[in-house]
Short mmCIF file of N, CA, C and O in Angstrom, two decimals:
data_model
loop_
_atom_site.label_atom_id
_atom_site.label_comp_id
_atom_site.label_asym_id
_atom_site.label_seq_id
_atom_site.Cartn_x
_atom_site.Cartn_y
_atom_site.Cartn_z
N MET A 1 3.81 -5.37 -14.61
CA MET A 1 3.13 -5.90 -13.37
C MET A 1 1.64 -6.87 -13.77
O MET A 1 0.74 -5.99 -13.98
N THR A 2 1.77 -8.06 -13.86
CA THR A 2 0.50 -8.66 -13.92
C THR A 2 -0.49 -8.64 -12.77
O THR A 2 -0.10 -9.08 -12.04
N GLY A 3 -1.80 -8.43 -13.33
CA GLY A 3 -3.05 -8.89 -12.55
C GLY A 3 -3.07 -7.37 -11.11
O GLY A 3 -3.62 -7.46 -10.48
N VAL A 4 -1.85 -6.44 -11.41
CA VAL A 4 -1.97 -5.33 -10.05
C VAL A 4 -2.01 -4.22 -11.48
O VAL A 4 -0.85 -3.97 -11.85
N SER A 5 -3.22 -3.58 -11.22
CA SER A 5 -3.64 -2.19 -12.21
C SER A 5 -2.77 -1.17 -11.27
O SER A 5 -2.20 -1.23 -10.09
N ALA A 6 -2.35 0.00 -12.23
CA ALA A 6 -1.82 1.12 -11.51
C ALA A 6 -2.52 1.71 -10.17
O ALA A 6 -2.15 1.96 -9.09
N SER A 7 -3.68 1.51 -10.30
CA SER A 7 -4.89 2.20 -9.16
C SER A 7 -4.96 1.40 -8.17
O SER A 7 -5.01 2.06 -7.10
N THR A 8 -4.94 0.17 -8.37
CA THR A 8 -4.99 -0.77 -7.19
C THR A 8 -3.77 -1.06 -6.11
O THR A 8 -3.45 -1.27 -5.18
N ALA A 9 -2.53 -0.81 -6.84
CA ALA A 9 -1.36 -0.44 -6.44
C ALA A 9 -0.64 0.33 -6.19
O ALA A 9 0.78 0.72 -5.89
N GLY A 10 -1.16 1.77 -6.02
CA GLY A 10 -1.20 2.88 -5.46
C GLY A 10 -0.53 3.90 -6.80
O GLY A 10 -0.08 5.30 -6.25
N GLY A 11 -0.73 3.90 -7.76
CA GLY A 11 -0.56 4.39 -8.66
C GLY A 11 -1.51 5.59 -8.72
O GLY A 11 -2.19 6.19 -8.35
N ALA A 12 -1.81 5.95 -9.98
CA ALA A 12 -2.57 7.47 -10.41
C ALA A 12 -3.99 6.86 -10.08
O ALA A 12 -3.96 5.81 -10.48
N HIS A 13 -4.64 7.53 -9.54
CA HIS A 13 -6.36 7.57 -9.39
C HIS A 13 -6.67 8.68 -10.19
O HIS A 13 -6.31 9.95 -10.45
N ALA A 14 -8.62 8.62 -9.66
CA ALA A 14 -9.31 9.58 -10.26
C ALA A 14 -8.83 11.43 -9.47
O ALA A 14 -8.78 11.99 -10.19
N GLY A 15 -7.82 11.35 -8.42
CA GLY A 15 -7.91 12.60 -7.75
C GLY A 15 -5.70 12.99 -8.52
O GLY A 15 -5.91 14.23 -7.86
N GLY A 16 -5.64 11.90 -9.32
CA GLY A 16 -4.53 12.53 -9.92
C GLY A 16 -3.33 12.35 -8.66
O GLY A 16 -2.07 13.09 -9.17
N VAL A 17 -3.38 12.22 -7.90
CA VAL A 17 -2.11 11.85 -6.83
C VAL A 17 -1.33 10.39 -7.36
O VAL A 17 -1.90 9.29 -7.51
N HIS A 18 0.09 10.33 -7.16
CA HIS A 18 0.37 9.20 -7.76
C HIS A 18 1.24 8.41 -6.69
O HIS A 18 1.48 9.47 -5.69
N GLY A 19 1.06 7.03 -6.71
CA GLY A 19 1.76 6.37 -5.68
C GLY A 19 3.12 6.44 -5.35
O GLY A 19 3.72 7.26 -6.00
N ALA A 20 3.38 6.08 -4.28
CA ALA A 20 4.77 6.62 -3.15
C ALA A 20 5.87 5.52 -4.74
O ALA A 20 5.82 4.50 -5.00
N SER A 21 6.81 6.29 -4.88
CA SER A 21 8.01 5.68 -5.29
C SER A 21 9.28 4.73 -4.23
O SER A 21 8.97 4.63 -3.60
N ARG A 22 9.64 3.88 -5.09
CA ARG A 22 10.56 2.61 -4.27
C ARG A 22 11.66 3.81 -3.35
O ARG A 22 12.13 4.84 -3.57
N GLY A 23 11.52 3.39 -2.07
CA GLY A 23 12.38 4.02 -1.10
C GLY A 23 11.32 5.37 -0.28
O GLY A 23 12.03 5.59 0.64
N THR A 24 10.52 5.10 -0.90
CA THR A 24 9.89 6.57 0.30
C THR A 24 8.67 5.97 0.82
O THR A 24 7.63 5.22 0.08
N PRO A 25 8.35 5.75 2.20
CA PRO A 25 6.95 5.17 2.67
C PRO A 25 6.00 5.85 2.69
O PRO A 25 4.96 4.86 2.02
N ALA A 26 5.37 6.84 2.06
CA ALA A 26 4.12 7.45 1.71
C ALA A 26 4.38 8.64 0.59
O ALA A 26 5.22 9.32 1.02
N VAL A 27 3.23 8.97 0.15
CA VAL A 27 3.60 10.03 -0.60
C VAL A 27 2.19 11.06 0.05
O VAL A 27 0.79 10.79 0.06
N ARG A 28 2.42 12.00 0.21
CA ARG A 28 1.26 13.24 0.93
C ARG A 28 1.22 14.51 -0.15
O ARG A 28 1.95 14.98 0.05
N GLN A 29 0.13 14.51 -0.81
CA GLN A 29 -0.09 15.97 -1.76
C GLN A 29 -1.60 15.71 -1.43
O GLN A 29 -2.17 14.95 -1.61
N ALA A 30 -2.05 17.28 -1.27
CA ALA A 30 -3.24 17.59 -1.54
C ALA A 30 -4.24 16.96 -0.47
O ALA A 30 -5.51 16.30 -0.48
N GLY A 31 -3.07 16.70 0.99
CA GLY A 31 -4.03 15.91 1.91
C GLY A 31 -4.45 14.77 1.52
O GLY A 31 -5.24 13.54 2.50
N VAL A 32 -3.64 13.95 1.00
CA VAL A 32 -4.16 12.60 0.48
C VAL A 32 -2.92 11.66 0.89
O VAL A 32 -1.74 11.89 0.59
N TRP A 33 -2.89 10.25 1.73
CA TRP A 33 -1.76 9.84 2.03
C TRP A 33 -1.93 8.34 1.16
O TRP A 33 -2.89 7.58 1.11
N ASN A 34 -1.54 8.75 0.33
CA ASN A 34 -1.09 7.44 -0.69
C ASN A 34 -0.27 5.98 -0.97
O ASN A 34 1.09 6.74 -1.15
N ILE A 35 -0.69 5.48 -0.07
CA ILE A 35 0.49 4.11 0.22
C ILE A 35 0.58 3.01 -0.61
O ILE A 35 1.17 1.77 -0.25
N GLY A 36 -0.16 3.14 -1.65
CA GLY A 36 -0.96 1.66 -2.30
C GLY A 36 0.43 0.42 -2.64
O GLY A 36 0.64 -0.76 -1.92
N ARG A 37 1.18 1.18 -3.31
CA ARG A 37 2.44 0.32 -3.52
C ARG A 37 3.33 -0.36 -2.11
O ARG A 37 4.39 -1.12 -2.48
N GLU A 38 3.36 0.68 -1.32
CA GLU A 38 3.80 0.22 0.52
C GLU A 38 3.33 -1.05 0.77
O GLU A 38 4.20 -1.85 1.74
N LEU A 39 1.97 -1.10 0.27
CA LEU A 39 0.85 -1.97 1.08
C LEU A 39 1.64 -3.41 0.23
O LEU A 39 1.51 -4.29 0.81
N TYR A 40 1.45 -3.21 -0.85
CA TYR A 40 1.25 -4.59 -2.02
C TYR A 40 2.37 -3.81 -3.46
O TYR A 40 1.30 -3.16 -3.57
N GLY A 41 3.23 -4.92 -3.64
CA GLY A 41 3.80 -4.20 -4.69
C GLY A 41 4.24 -5.63 -5.44
O GLY A 41 4.00 -6.31 -5.55
N GLU A 42 5.51 -4.69 -6.89
CA GLU A 42 5.45 -6.34 -7.52
C GLU A 42 6.39 -7.51 -6.61
O GLU A 42 5.95 -8.21 -7.30
N ALA A 43 7.39 -7.19 -6.04
CA ALA A 43 7.64 -8.11 -5.32
C ALA A 43 6.34 -8.84 -4.30
O ALA A 43 6.72 -10.27 -4.59
N ASP A 44 6.04 -8.64 -4.06
CA ASP A 44 4.49 -9.07 -2.98
C ASP A 44 3.64 -10.00 -4.21
O ASP A 44 3.19 -10.94 -4.07
N HIS A 45 3.75 -9.52 -5.27
CA HIS A 45 2.76 -9.98 -6.42
C HIS A 45 3.48 -11.37 -6.98
O HIS A 45 2.77 -12.39 -7.05
N ALA A 46 4.81 -11.48 -6.82
CA ALA A 46 5.33 -12.55 -7.51
C ALA A 46 5.21 -13.57 -6.13
O ALA A 46 5.21 -15.03 -6.53
N GLU A 47 5.20 -13.14 -5.03
CA GLU A 47 5.13 -13.67 -3.97
C GLU A 47 3.99 -14.70 -3.43
O GLU A 47 3.34 -15.40 -3.11
N LEU A 48 2.91 -13.68 -3.34
CA LEU A 48 1.36 -13.92 -3.11
C LEU A 48 0.51 -12.85 -4.15
O LEU A 48 0.16 -12.22 -4.05
N PRO A 49 0.61 -13.57 -5.49
CA PRO A 49 -0.26 -12.74 -6.38
C PRO A 49 -1.98 -12.98 -6.35
O PRO A 49 -2.16 -13.81 -5.31
N LEU A 50 -2.18 -12.06 -6.65
CA LEU A 50 -3.80 -12.15 -6.25
C LEU A 50 -4.84 -13.18 -7.02
O LEU A 50 -4.88 -13.31 -8.26
N PRO A 51 -5.34 -14.02 -5.97
CA PRO A 51 -5.69 -15.19 -6.78
C PRO A 51 -6.57 -14.91 -7.82
O PRO A 51 -7.27 -15.56 -8.76
N ASP A 52 -7.62 -13.86 -7.78
CA ASP A 52 -8.45 -13.32 -9.09
C ASP A 52 -8.02 -12.22 -9.76
O ASP A 52 -8.75 -11.89 -10.24
N GLU A 53 -7.07 -11.79 -9.41
CA GLU A 53 -5.91 -10.46 -10.20
C GLU A 53 -6.71 -9.56 -9.56
O GLU A 53 -6.67 -8.18 -10.17
N LEU A 54 -7.71 -9.61 -8.70
CA LEU A 54 -7.95 -7.80 -8.33
C LEU A 54 -8.19 -8.06 -6.66
O LEU A 54 -7.73 -7.04 -5.73
N HIS A 55 -8.54 -9.13 -6.25
CA HIS A 55 -8.49 -9.21 -4.68
C HIS A 55 -7.50 -9.75 -3.46
O HIS A 55 -7.45 -11.08 -4.50
N PRO A 56 -7.30 -9.59 -2.46
CA PRO A 56 -6.26 -10.31 -1.61
C PRO A 56 -6.52 -11.65 -0.76
O PRO A 56 -8.06 -11.47 -0.75
N ASP A 57 -6.03 -12.87 -0.66
CA ASP A 57 -6.03 -13.46 -0.02
C ASP A 57 -6.08 -13.26 0.92
O ASP A 57 -5.62 -12.08 2.04
N ALA A 58 -6.71 -14.29 2.32
CA ALA A 58 -6.12 -14.03 3.80
C ALA A 58 -5.02 -13.82 4.22
O ALA A 58 -4.36 -12.87 4.74
N ALA A 59 -3.48 -14.21 3.64
CA ALA A 59 -2.17 -13.81 3.44
C ALA A 59 -1.82 -12.42 3.67
O ALA A 59 -0.94 -11.95 3.94
N THR A 60 -2.26 -11.83 2.16
CA THR A 60 -2.10 -10.90 1.32
C THR A 60 -2.43 -9.99 2.64
O THR A 60 -1.94 -8.60 2.44
N HIS A 61 -3.90 -10.24 2.85
CA HIS A 61 -4.46 -9.18 3.66
C HIS A 61 -3.59 -9.37 4.94
O HIS A 61 -3.47 -7.86 5.79
N ARG A 62 -3.19 -10.02 5.65
CA ARG A 62 -2.35 -9.76 6.86
C ARG A 62 -1.38 -8.90 6.58
O ARG A 62 -0.99 -7.93 7.15
N ARG A 63 -0.69 -9.36 5.39
CA ARG A 63 0.93 -8.91 5.12
C ARG A 63 0.40 -7.32 5.08
O ARG A 63 1.07 -6.27 5.65
N MET A 64 -0.83 -6.80 4.16
CA MET A 64 -0.73 -5.10 3.81
C MET A 64 -1.25 -4.56 5.00
O MET A 64 -0.90 -3.66 5.27
N GLY A 65 -2.37 -5.19 6.39
CA GLY A 65 -2.68 -4.69 7.42
C GLY A 65 -1.42 -4.82 8.25
O GLY A 65 -1.56 -3.47 8.87
N GLU A 66 -0.29 -5.65 8.15
CA GLU A 66 0.97 -5.20 9.43
C GLU A 66 1.54 -4.05 8.86
O GLU A 66 1.97 -3.37 9.55
N ARG A 67 1.76 -3.67 7.07
CA ARG A 67 2.50 -2.96 6.85
C ARG A 67 1.28 -1.48 6.91
O ARG A 67 2.39 -0.63 7.31
N PHE A 68 0.66 -1.53 6.74
CA PHE A 68 -0.09 -0.46 7.00
C PHE A 68 -0.28 0.31 8.24
O PHE A 68 0.09 1.23 8.75
N ALA A 69 -0.01 -0.85 9.44
CA ALA A 69 -0.26 -0.45 11.04
C ALA A 69 1.46 0.55 11.15
O ALA A 69 1.22 1.41 11.78
N ALA A 70 2.27 -0.29 10.56
CA ALA A 70 3.30 0.00 10.67
C ALA A 70 3.79 1.68 10.38
O ALA A 70 4.47 2.48 10.79
N LEU A 71 3.00 2.05 9.20
CA LEU A 71 3.29 3.08 8.34
C LEU A 71 2.45 4.22 8.72
O LEU A 71 2.58 5.09 9.56
N ALA A 72 1.20 4.14 9.10
CA ALA A 72 0.27 4.60 9.62
C ALA A 72 0.20 5.34 11.42
O ALA A 72 -0.21 6.41 11.70
N PHE A 73 1.15 4.29 12.22
CA PHE A 73 1.07 4.47 13.32
C PHE A 73 2.53 4.82 13.85
O PHE A 73 2.94 4.98 15.12
N ALA A 74 3.67 4.89 12.76
CA ALA A 74 4.63 5.27 12.83
C ALA A 74 4.96 6.87 13.33
O ALA A 74 3.81 7.82 13.20
N PRO A 75 6.11 7.60 13.98
CA PRO A 75 6.14 8.77 14.68
C PRO A 75 5.58 9.69 13.84
O PRO A 75 4.86 11.03 13.84
N ASP A 76 6.07 9.61 12.44
CA ASP A 76 5.06 10.91 11.25
C ASP A 76 4.31 10.53 11.03
O ASP A 76 3.46 11.11 9.82
N GLY A 77 3.75 9.21 11.07
CA GLY A 77 2.43 9.16 9.99
C GLY A 77 1.11 9.51 10.64
O GLY A 77 1.07 10.22 11.74
N PRO A 78 -0.25 9.12 10.13
CA PRO A 78 -1.19 10.02 10.21
C PRO A 78 -2.09 9.69 11.55
O PRO A 78 -2.99 10.66 11.94
N PHE A 79 -1.89 8.60 11.91
CA PHE A 79 -2.65 8.01 13.53
C PHE A 79 -1.52 7.99 14.42
O PHE A 79 -1.45 7.06 15.66
N ALA A 80 -0.12 8.93 14.21
CA ALA A 80 0.63 8.93 15.63
C ALA A 80 -0.28 9.30 16.54
O ALA A 80 -0.57 10.42 16.58
N THR A 81 0.59 9.03 18.11
CA THR A 81 0.25 9.50 19.02
C THR A 81 0.80 11.13 18.85
O THR A 81 2.59 10.71 19.06
N ARG A 82 0.49 11.96 19.32
CA ARG A 82 1.31 13.51 19.73
C ARG A 82 1.42 13.81 20.78
O ARG A 82 0.31 13.63 21.50
N PRO A 83 2.53 14.43 21.59
CA PRO A 83 2.42 14.61 22.90
C PRO A 83 1.07 16.21 23.09
O PRO A 83 0.86 16.67 21.95
#
Protein backbone atom coordinates (compact mmCIF):
# COMPACT_ATOMS: atom_id res chain seq x y z
CA MET A 1 0.00 0.00 0.00
CA THR A 2 1.83 3.09 -1.18
CA GLY A 3 1.78 6.18 1.00
CA VAL A 4 0.16 4.55 4.01
CA SER A 5 2.40 3.02 6.62
CA ALA A 6 1.27 0.19 8.86
CA SER A 7 1.38 2.51 11.86
CA THR A 8 -0.84 5.19 10.29
CA ALA A 9 -3.25 2.66 8.86
CA GLY A 10 -3.90 0.82 12.12
CA GLY A 11 -1.05 -1.66 12.00
CA ALA A 12 1.48 -2.42 14.71
CA HIS A 13 2.50 0.52 16.87
CA ALA A 14 4.74 1.08 19.85
CA GLY A 15 2.25 -0.66 22.14
CA GLY A 16 2.40 -3.81 20.04
CA VAL A 17 -1.33 -3.88 19.26
CA HIS A 18 -2.15 -4.74 15.67
CA GLY A 19 -4.90 -3.13 13.60
CA ALA A 20 -8.26 -4.58 12.74
CA SER A 21 -8.42 -7.40 10.24
CA ARG A 22 -10.76 -7.26 7.27
CA GLY A 23 -14.37 -7.60 8.34
CA THR A 24 -13.61 -6.84 11.98
CA PRO A 25 -14.91 -3.43 13.10
CA ALA A 26 -12.31 -2.93 15.82
CA VAL A 27 -9.64 -4.68 17.82
CA ARG A 28 -9.61 -4.19 21.57
CA GLN A 29 -6.50 -5.47 23.31
CA ALA A 30 -4.96 -4.30 26.57
CA GLY A 31 -7.50 -1.50 26.83
CA VAL A 32 -6.60 -0.07 23.41
CA TRP A 33 -9.29 0.54 20.81
CA ASN A 34 -7.37 0.32 17.52
CA ILE A 35 -9.49 1.01 14.42
CA GLY A 36 -7.03 2.68 12.05
CA ARG A 37 -7.71 0.56 8.97
CA GLU A 38 -11.43 0.78 9.54
CA LEU A 39 -11.13 4.57 9.25
CA TYR A 40 -8.75 4.64 6.28
CA GLY A 41 -7.63 1.56 4.38
CA GLU A 42 -6.30 0.39 1.04
CA ALA A 43 -9.53 1.00 -0.88
CA ASP A 44 -9.68 4.52 0.55
CA HIS A 45 -6.09 5.17 -0.49
CA ALA A 46 -6.96 4.16 -4.06
CA GLU A 47 -9.88 6.62 -4.10
CA LEU A 48 -8.56 9.36 -1.78
CA PRO A 49 -4.76 9.18 -1.63
CA LEU A 50 -3.05 11.26 1.02
CA PRO A 51 -1.76 14.38 -0.79
CA ASP A 52 1.64 14.34 0.93
CA GLU A 53 1.49 10.60 1.73
CA LEU A 54 0.95 11.43 5.41
CA HIS A 55 -1.88 13.92 6.08
CA PRO A 56 -5.51 13.47 4.96
CA ASP A 57 -7.26 16.24 3.02
CA ALA A 58 -10.71 17.61 3.91
CA ALA A 59 -12.68 14.89 2.09
CA THR A 60 -10.63 12.15 3.73
CA HIS A 61 -11.00 13.74 7.18
CA ARG A 62 -14.77 13.82 6.69
CA ARG A 63 -14.88 10.13 5.71
CA MET A 64 -12.70 9.13 8.64
CA GLY A 65 -14.77 11.21 11.05
CA GLU A 66 -18.03 9.69 9.86
CA ARG A 67 -16.61 6.19 10.24
CA PHE A 68 -15.20 6.98 13.68
CA ALA A 69 -18.57 8.30 14.88
CA ALA A 70 -20.39 5.23 13.55
CA LEU A 71 -17.96 2.88 15.33
CA ALA A 72 -17.45 4.85 18.54
CA PHE A 73 -21.16 5.47 19.18
CA ALA A 74 -22.35 2.03 18.03
CA PRO A 75 -24.22 0.03 20.69
CA ASP A 76 -20.99 -1.84 21.55
CA GLY A 77 -18.67 1.13 20.98
CA PRO A 78 -16.64 2.85 23.71
CA PHE A 79 -18.88 5.95 23.70
CA ALA A 80 -22.20 4.13 23.52
CA THR A 81 -24.99 5.35 25.76
CA ARG A 82 -25.54 2.73 28.42
CA PRO A 83 -28.81 2.39 30.34
